[in-house]
mmCIF file of C-alpha atoms in Angstrom:
data_model
loop_
_atom_site.group_PDB
_atom_site.id
_atom_site.type_symbol
_atom_site.label_atom_id
_atom_site.label_comp_id
_atom_site.label_asym_id
_atom_site.label_seq_id
_atom_site.Cartn_x
_atom_site.Cartn_y
_atom_site.Cartn_z
ATOM 1 C CA MET A 1 -19.103 -43.251 97.681
ATOM 2 C CA GLY A 2 -21.786 -41.561 95.582
ATOM 3 C CA TRP A 3 -21.770 -38.308 93.658
ATOM 4 C CA LEU A 4 -21.936 -35.092 95.699
ATOM 5 C CA SER A 5 -23.283 -31.739 94.631
ATOM 6 C CA ALA A 6 -20.555 -29.147 94.009
ATOM 7 C CA GLY A 7 -22.028 -25.844 92.950
ATOM 8 C CA ASP A 8 -24.327 -25.167 90.037
ATOM 9 C CA GLY A 9 -24.291 -27.772 87.324
ATOM 10 C CA TYR A 10 -21.734 -30.222 88.734
ATOM 11 C CA GLU A 11 -21.298 -33.238 90.964
ATOM 12 C CA VAL A 12 -18.045 -34.694 92.240
ATOM 13 C CA ALA A 13 -16.922 -38.071 93.542
ATOM 14 C CA LEU A 14 -13.819 -40.147 94.150
ATOM 15 C CA VAL A 15 -13.188 -42.409 91.154
ATOM 16 C CA ASP A 16 -10.167 -44.719 91.309
ATOM 17 C CA GLY A 17 -8.683 -42.585 94.083
ATOM 18 C CA ARG A 18 -8.998 -39.263 92.241
ATOM 19 C CA VAL A 19 -11.590 -36.487 92.311
ATOM 20 C CA ALA A 20 -13.805 -36.656 89.237
ATOM 21 C CA ALA A 21 -16.653 -34.425 88.110
ATOM 22 C CA ARG A 22 -19.745 -34.785 85.988
ATOM 23 C CA ALA A 23 -22.248 -32.291 84.677
ATOM 24 C CA THR A 24 -25.824 -32.296 85.933
ATOM 25 C CA ALA A 25 -27.266 -30.140 83.172
ATOM 26 C CA GLY A 26 -26.908 -29.603 79.451
ATOM 27 C CA ARG A 27 -25.893 -32.049 76.752
ATOM 28 C CA ALA A 28 -23.167 -33.599 78.944
ATOM 29 C CA ALA A 29 -25.511 -34.281 81.873
ATOM 30 C CA GLY A 30 -24.664 -37.505 83.672
ATOM 31 C CA ARG A 31 -21.349 -38.033 81.889
ATOM 32 C CA GLN A 32 -18.030 -37.991 83.720
ATOM 33 C CA LEU A 33 -15.776 -35.200 82.508
ATOM 34 C CA LYS A 34 -12.233 -35.899 81.322
ATOM 35 C CA SER A 35 -10.785 -33.279 83.673
ATOM 36 C CA LEU A 36 -11.881 -31.213 86.649
ATOM 37 C CA PRO A 37 -13.398 -27.898 85.534
ATOM 38 C CA ARG A 38 -11.482 -24.814 86.631
ATOM 39 C CA ALA A 39 -14.544 -23.565 88.541
ATOM 40 C CA LEU A 40 -14.368 -26.616 90.833
ATOM 41 C CA ARG A 41 -10.655 -26.743 91.624
ATOM 42 C CA ASP A 42 -10.986 -24.674 94.811
ATOM 43 C CA HIS A 43 -14.480 -25.833 95.753
ATOM 44 C CA PRO A 44 -14.782 -26.973 99.420
ATOM 45 C CA GLU A 45 -16.330 -30.297 98.395
ATOM 46 C CA VAL A 46 -13.410 -30.994 96.042
ATOM 47 C CA ASP A 47 -10.918 -30.100 98.762
ATOM 48 C CA ARG A 48 -12.690 -32.418 101.194
ATOM 49 C CA LEU A 49 -12.554 -35.288 98.715
ATOM 50 C CA ARG A 50 -8.859 -34.674 98.033
ATOM 51 C CA ARG A 51 -8.075 -34.825 101.733
ATOM 52 C CA PHE A 52 -10.175 -37.970 102.054
ATOM 53 C CA ALA A 53 -8.277 -39.556 99.133
ATOM 54 C CA GLU A 54 -4.982 -38.728 100.836
ATOM 55 C CA TRP A 55 -6.243 -40.352 104.038
ATOM 56 C CA LEU A 56 -7.287 -43.463 102.089
ATOM 57 C CA ASP A 57 -3.791 -43.685 100.590
ATOM 58 C CA ARG A 58 -2.198 -43.413 104.039
ATOM 59 C CA HIS A 59 -4.622 -45.995 105.408
ATOM 60 C CA ALA A 60 -3.841 -48.443 102.591
ATOM 61 C CA THR A 61 -0.109 -47.981 103.174
ATOM 62 C CA ALA A 62 -0.562 -48.557 106.916
ATOM 63 C CA CYS A 63 -2.532 -51.764 106.284
ATOM 64 C CA VAL A 64 0.200 -53.151 104.034
ATOM 65 C CA ALA A 65 2.848 -52.205 106.602
ATOM 66 C CA GLN A 66 0.938 -53.952 109.402
ATOM 67 C CA VAL A 67 0.435 -57.141 107.414
ATOM 68 C CA ASP A 68 4.114 -57.076 106.455
ATOM 69 C CA SER A 69 5.005 -56.755 110.147
ATOM 70 C CA TRP A 70 2.820 -59.743 111.043
ATOM 71 C CA MET A 71 4.443 -61.771 108.279
ATOM 72 C CA VAL A 72 8.067 -60.865 108.990
ATOM 73 C CA SER A 73 7.581 -61.623 112.679
ATOM 74 C CA SER A 74 5.331 -64.668 112.077
ATOM 75 C CA LEU A 75 3.140 -63.395 114.911
ATOM 76 C CA PRO A 76 -0.157 -65.177 115.676
ATOM 77 C CA VAL A 77 -3.081 -63.045 114.508
ATOM 78 C CA PRO A 78 -6.580 -63.605 115.959
ATOM 79 C CA THR A 79 -8.965 -64.829 113.275
ATOM 80 C CA GLY A 80 -11.628 -62.624 114.852
ATOM 81 C CA LEU A 81 -9.482 -59.601 114.067
ATOM 82 C CA LEU A 82 -9.122 -60.643 110.431
ATOM 83 C CA ALA A 83 -12.887 -61.076 110.229
ATOM 84 C CA ARG A 84 -13.496 -57.571 111.593
ATOM 85 C CA VAL A 85 -11.109 -55.822 109.196
ATOM 86 C CA TRP A 86 -11.888 -57.890 106.091
ATOM 87 C CA PRO A 87 -14.834 -55.718 104.891
ATOM 88 C CA ASP A 88 -12.416 -52.765 104.662
ATOM 89 C CA GLU A 89 -11.118 -52.726 101.071
ATOM 90 C CA ALA A 90 -7.644 -51.584 102.120
ATOM 91 C CA TRP A 91 -7.267 -54.397 104.654
ATOM 92 C CA GLN A 92 -8.735 -56.920 102.236
ATOM 93 C CA SER A 93 -6.281 -55.882 99.516
ATOM 94 C CA ALA A 94 -3.338 -56.281 101.907
ATOM 95 C CA LEU A 95 -4.518 -59.650 103.268
ATOM 96 C CA ARG A 96 -5.951 -61.343 100.194
ATOM 97 C CA ASP A 97 -3.914 -64.338 98.983
ATOM 98 C CA MET A 98 -1.490 -64.206 101.899
ATOM 99 C CA ALA A 99 -0.303 -67.678 102.838
ATOM 100 C CA VAL A 100 -1.700 -68.546 106.263
ATOM 101 C CA VAL A 101 -1.243 -71.423 108.673
ATOM 102 C CA GLY A 102 -3.805 -72.425 111.269
ATOM 103 C CA ASP A 103 -3.711 -75.185 113.876
ATOM 104 C CA ASP A 104 -1.768 -77.585 111.654
ATOM 105 C CA PRO A 105 1.654 -76.076 110.881
ATOM 106 C CA ASP A 106 1.965 -78.263 107.767
ATOM 107 C CA GLU A 107 -1.331 -77.069 106.260
ATOM 108 C CA VAL A 108 -0.725 -73.917 104.212
ATOM 109 C CA GLY A 109 -3.495 -72.068 102.419
ATOM 110 C CA PHE A 110 -4.040 -68.798 100.594
ATOM 111 C CA LEU A 111 -6.501 -66.474 102.294
ATOM 112 C CA ARG A 112 -9.544 -65.674 100.162
ATOM 113 C CA GLY A 113 -12.170 -64.505 102.630
ATOM 114 C CA ALA A 114 -13.296 -64.090 106.233
ATOM 115 C CA THR A 115 -16.804 -64.262 107.679
ATOM 116 C CA GLU A 116 -18.230 -62.181 110.503
ATOM 117 C CA ASP A 117 -18.058 -65.117 112.925
ATOM 118 C CA GLY A 118 -14.302 -65.563 112.427
ATOM 119 C CA GLU A 119 -14.280 -68.340 109.844
ATOM 120 C CA LEU A 120 -11.597 -68.064 107.171
ATOM 121 C CA ARG A 121 -11.908 -69.235 103.571
ATOM 122 C CA VAL A 122 -8.606 -70.449 102.106
ATOM 123 C CA VAL A 123 -7.391 -72.312 99.039
ATOM 124 C CA ASN A 124 -5.150 -75.161 100.159
ATOM 125 C CA LEU A 125 -2.255 -76.665 98.207
ATOM 126 C CA ASP A 126 -4.589 -79.299 96.741
ATOM 127 C CA GLY A 127 -6.495 -76.520 95.028
ATOM 128 C CA GLU A 128 -9.544 -76.971 97.259
ATOM 129 C CA THR A 129 -11.373 -74.138 98.979
ATOM 130 C CA VAL A 130 -11.748 -74.993 102.661
ATOM 131 C CA ARG A 131 -13.004 -73.164 105.719
ATOM 132 C CA LEU A 132 -10.917 -72.806 108.861
ATOM 133 C CA SER A 133 -11.842 -71.453 112.271
ATOM 134 C CA PRO A 134 -8.703 -71.613 114.455
ATOM 135 C CA ARG A 135 -8.374 -69.103 117.271
ATOM 136 C CA THR A 136 -5.301 -67.608 115.617
ATOM 137 C CA VAL A 137 -3.388 -67.960 112.374
ATOM 138 C CA THR A 138 0.114 -66.994 111.351
ATOM 139 C CA LEU A 139 1.223 -65.394 108.106
ATOM 140 C CA PRO A 140 4.569 -67.208 108.031
ATOM 141 C CA HIS A 141 7.772 -65.739 106.732
ATOM 142 C CA PRO A 142 8.651 -67.681 103.550
ATOM 143 C CA VAL A 143 11.908 -68.991 105.009
ATOM 144 C CA LEU A 144 9.739 -70.921 107.492
ATOM 145 C CA LEU A 145 7.420 -72.433 104.880
ATOM 146 C CA PRO A 146 8.012 -76.112 104.195
ATOM 147 C CA ASP A 147 8.437 -76.904 100.487
ATOM 148 C CA LEU A 148 8.618 -73.223 99.553
ATOM 149 C CA GLU A 149 9.337 -73.933 95.893
ATOM 150 C CA ASP A 150 6.215 -76.092 95.634
ATOM 151 C CA VAL A 151 4.182 -73.324 97.233
ATOM 152 C CA ARG A 152 5.583 -70.825 94.715
ATOM 153 C CA GLU A 153 4.785 -73.084 91.768
ATOM 154 C CA PHE A 154 1.227 -73.607 92.970
ATOM 155 C CA ALA A 155 0.793 -69.853 93.514
ATOM 156 C CA ALA A 156 1.938 -69.240 89.930
ATOM 157 C CA GLU A 157 -0.647 -71.728 88.663
ATOM 158 C CA LEU A 158 -3.359 -69.852 90.564
ATOM 159 C CA GLY A 159 -2.118 -66.492 89.300
ATOM 160 C CA ILE A 160 -1.715 -65.222 92.843
ATOM 161 C CA VAL A 161 -0.484 -61.647 93.258
ATOM 162 C CA GLN A 162 0.280 -60.468 96.790
ATOM 163 C CA ARG A 163 0.288 -56.836 97.936
ATOM 164 C CA VAL A 164 2.687 -57.851 100.711
ATOM 165 C CA GLU A 165 5.758 -59.651 99.399
ATOM 166 C CA GLN A 166 5.678 -63.059 101.042
ATOM 167 C CA ILE A 167 5.973 -66.214 98.974
ATOM 168 C CA HIS A 168 8.182 -64.585 96.331
ATOM 169 C CA ARG A 169 10.226 -62.668 98.879
ATOM 170 C CA ALA A 170 13.962 -63.167 98.434
ATOM 171 C CA THR A 171 15.232 -65.537 101.124
ATOM 172 C CA TRP A 172 18.628 -66.638 102.397
ATOM 173 C CA GLN A 173 19.397 -69.775 104.374
ATOM 174 C CA ARG A 174 22.069 -69.601 107.065
ATOM 175 C CA PRO A 175 25.032 -71.874 106.197
ATOM 176 C CA ASP A 176 25.883 -74.700 108.568
ATOM 177 C CA ASP A 177 29.673 -74.285 108.358
ATOM 178 C CA LEU A 178 30.016 -70.864 109.989
ATOM 179 C CA ASP A 179 33.000 -69.956 112.143
ATOM 180 C CA PRO A 180 31.795 -70.216 115.766
ATOM 181 C CA LYS A 181 33.399 -66.847 116.568
ATOM 182 C CA ALA A 182 32.246 -64.943 113.453
ATOM 183 C CA THR A 183 29.915 -61.984 114.065
ATOM 184 C CA GLU A 184 29.742 -60.260 110.670
ATOM 185 C CA ILE A 185 29.003 -60.887 107.008
ATOM 186 C CA ARG A 186 31.134 -59.090 104.444
ATOM 187 C CA GLU A 187 29.510 -60.422 101.280
ATOM 188 C CA PHE A 188 27.898 -57.081 100.513
ATOM 189 C CA THR A 189 30.649 -54.694 101.599
ATOM 190 C CA GLY A 190 32.293 -52.239 99.248
ATOM 191 C CA GLY A 191 29.178 -51.076 97.399
ATOM 192 C CA SER A 192 30.128 -47.533 96.375
ATOM 193 C CA PHE A 193 27.682 -44.604 96.517
ATOM 194 C CA ARG A 194 28.296 -41.011 95.486
ATOM 195 C CA SER A 195 27.408 -39.775 98.953
ATOM 196 C CA ARG A 196 26.229 -40.955 102.316
ATOM 197 C CA PHE A 197 22.974 -39.093 101.647
ATOM 198 C CA ALA A 198 22.361 -41.211 98.524
ATOM 199 C CA LEU A 199 22.924 -44.445 100.437
ATOM 200 C CA ALA A 200 20.740 -43.331 103.361
ATOM 201 C CA ALA A 201 18.026 -42.269 100.914
ATOM 202 C CA ARG A 202 18.107 -45.722 99.322
ATOM 203 C CA ALA A 203 17.760 -47.351 102.734
ATOM 204 C CA GLY A 204 14.769 -45.162 103.554
ATOM 205 C CA SER A 205 13.095 -45.814 100.199
ATOM 206 C CA LEU A 206 13.392 -49.552 100.839
ATOM 207 C CA GLY A 207 11.637 -49.162 104.193
ATOM 208 C CA TYR A 208 14.659 -49.487 106.462
ATOM 209 C CA ARG A 209 15.414 -47.294 109.441
ATOM 210 C CA VAL A 210 18.550 -45.156 109.380
ATOM 211 C CA SER A 211 20.101 -44.673 112.810
ATOM 212 C CA GLY A 212 23.488 -43.025 113.212
ATOM 213 C CA GLY A 213 25.807 -44.660 110.705
ATOM 214 C CA TYR A 214 23.634 -47.715 110.102
ATOM 215 C CA SER A 215 20.696 -48.974 108.104
ATOM 216 C CA THR A 216 18.747 -51.279 110.406
ATOM 217 C CA ALA A 217 15.961 -53.864 110.268
ATOM 218 C CA ARG A 218 14.323 -55.038 113.478
ATOM 219 C CA VAL A 219 12.891 -58.560 113.383
ATOM 220 C CA ARG A 220 11.103 -60.729 115.910
ATOM 221 C CA ASP A 221 12.515 -64.192 115.449
ATOM 222 C CA GLY A 222 11.880 -67.217 117.641
ATOM 223 C CA GLY A 223 10.372 -65.166 120.459
ATOM 224 C CA ARG A 224 13.143 -62.573 120.662
ATOM 225 C CA THR A 225 13.786 -59.270 118.911
ATOM 226 C CA VAL A 226 16.941 -59.029 116.810
ATOM 227 C CA GLU A 227 18.250 -56.025 114.889
ATOM 228 C CA ALA A 228 20.254 -56.427 111.691
ATOM 229 C CA SER A 229 22.574 -53.514 110.840
ATOM 230 C CA VAL A 230 24.589 -52.490 107.801
ATOM 231 C CA TRP A 231 27.191 -49.720 108.081
ATOM 232 C CA ILE A 232 26.390 -46.870 105.661
ATOM 233 C CA GLY A 233 28.771 -44.145 106.870
ATOM 234 C CA GLU A 234 28.791 -41.303 109.352
ATOM 235 C CA PRO A 235 25.929 -38.773 109.124
ATOM 236 C CA TYR A 236 26.724 -35.609 107.131
ATOM 237 C CA TRP A 237 29.627 -37.355 105.369
ATOM 238 C CA GLU A 238 29.563 -35.789 101.904
ATOM 239 C CA ASP A 239 32.215 -37.776 100.031
ATOM 240 C CA THR A 240 31.876 -41.163 98.372
ATOM 241 C CA VAL A 241 30.837 -43.875 100.821
ATOM 242 C CA GLU A 242 30.747 -47.667 100.708
ATOM 243 C CA THR A 243 28.482 -50.231 102.311
ATOM 244 C CA GLY A 244 30.006 -51.932 105.308
ATOM 245 C CA SER A 245 29.549 -55.275 106.995
ATOM 246 C CA LEU A 246 26.281 -56.822 108.157
ATOM 247 C CA THR A 247 25.863 -57.666 111.836
ATOM 248 C CA TRP A 248 23.072 -58.660 114.206
ATOM 249 C CA GLN A 249 22.458 -57.486 117.787
ATOM 250 C CA ASP A 250 20.099 -58.644 120.508
ATOM 251 C CA GLN A 251 17.875 -56.328 122.562
ATOM 252 C CA GLU A 252 20.768 -55.525 124.906
ATOM 253 C CA GLY A 253 22.931 -54.456 121.968
ATOM 254 C CA ARG A 254 25.181 -57.531 122.177
ATOM 255 C CA ALA A 255 26.690 -58.570 118.858
ATOM 256 C CA LEU A 256 25.351 -62.019 118.044
ATOM 257 C CA PRO A 257 27.621 -64.765 116.776
ATOM 258 C CA LEU A 258 26.362 -65.728 113.337
ATOM 259 C CA ARG A 259 25.490 -69.219 114.575
ATOM 260 C CA GLU A 260 23.002 -67.676 117.029
ATOM 261 C CA VAL A 261 21.083 -65.711 114.400
ATOM 262 C CA GLY A 262 17.670 -67.246 113.712
ATOM 263 C CA PRO A 263 16.405 -68.113 110.223
ATOM 264 C CA VAL A 264 14.104 -65.095 109.796
ATOM 265 C CA ALA A 265 16.578 -62.566 111.190
ATOM 266 C CA TRP A 266 19.298 -64.049 108.979
ATOM 267 C CA SER A 267 17.173 -63.907 105.838
ATOM 268 C CA GLU A 268 15.896 -60.371 106.491
ATOM 269 C CA GLY A 269 19.370 -59.070 107.317
ATOM 270 C CA MET A 270 20.816 -60.553 104.140
ATOM 271 C CA ARG A 271 17.879 -59.181 102.159
ATOM 272 C CA MET A 272 18.555 -55.665 103.468
ATOM 273 C CA ALA A 273 22.293 -55.874 102.774
ATOM 274 C CA ALA A 274 21.718 -57.221 99.262
ATOM 275 C CA ALA A 275 19.127 -54.544 98.464
ATOM 276 C CA LEU A 276 21.435 -51.748 99.586
ATOM 277 C CA TYR A 277 24.381 -53.190 97.680
ATOM 278 C CA ALA A 278 22.292 -53.518 94.507
ATOM 279 C CA GLY A 279 22.015 -49.729 94.289
ATOM 280 C CA ARG A 280 25.769 -49.162 94.148
ATOM 281 C CA VAL A 281 27.508 -47.192 91.426
ATOM 282 C CA ILE A 282 28.660 -49.564 88.679
ATOM 283 C CA GLU A 283 31.793 -48.430 86.911
ATOM 284 C CA GLU A 284 31.552 -48.339 83.125
ATOM 285 C CA GLY A 285 32.752 -51.573 81.611
ATOM 286 C CA LYS A 286 32.003 -53.623 84.733
ATOM 287 C CA SER A 287 29.044 -55.942 85.037
ATOM 288 C CA ALA A 288 26.441 -55.687 87.770
#
């Protein structure tokens, strides 16, 4: 976006997401000013740019959230769609360097570009830049990536930084020796918070939904939707509260035996429970 006239002697523009001004006359003509002059703070053009900047921030947040949703659910995404949104800087920032898988589930690459005709440019694990044109690709959840540690090491060598946490996302593998009748995990119970409000606020800040007395995470795993839930206390409870057990339910609200929980739902549920528990009050003299 270029510079726009804003009254006598000034122009304004968005620079790094903020409204900036420069003089058009005098000794400072053409130079960006360190701060917005008082005379411009209520100018209609400045107000319009501020509102546009706020919209850009919301748009960027929405793009990251959508890419995160595709990744957590490992949903197939049309390559044509990626090609259409790639020119948008917010979409490109959210998608760049995401690990993608095309027709061959064993061929993982980091997304670096997309052409108008739906061809994707990726860096494969041999360090080569290749072009792919499958009808759809997936942005796999890291628990589904083969040789995840090798992928992480290669990403570190490339200096890859992802806007959406994928390859360095904390993951948990479901144990094989679970009790067939068990339906809950108590590993992260007993995390003490000063109030239910504080615990609910932590859940919200981490991106989880608070419903009734639970923090929840809904995940599409293996073709079905599963909801992980952690007890956080009754609403409006003002006294000290502790994190409760972690459970999973299907779409009908049936509690799932732990052995029936899929790998993505398991990992995401454990990730939520661990993140909530990490914010607990630590008594003086005790280690975290």
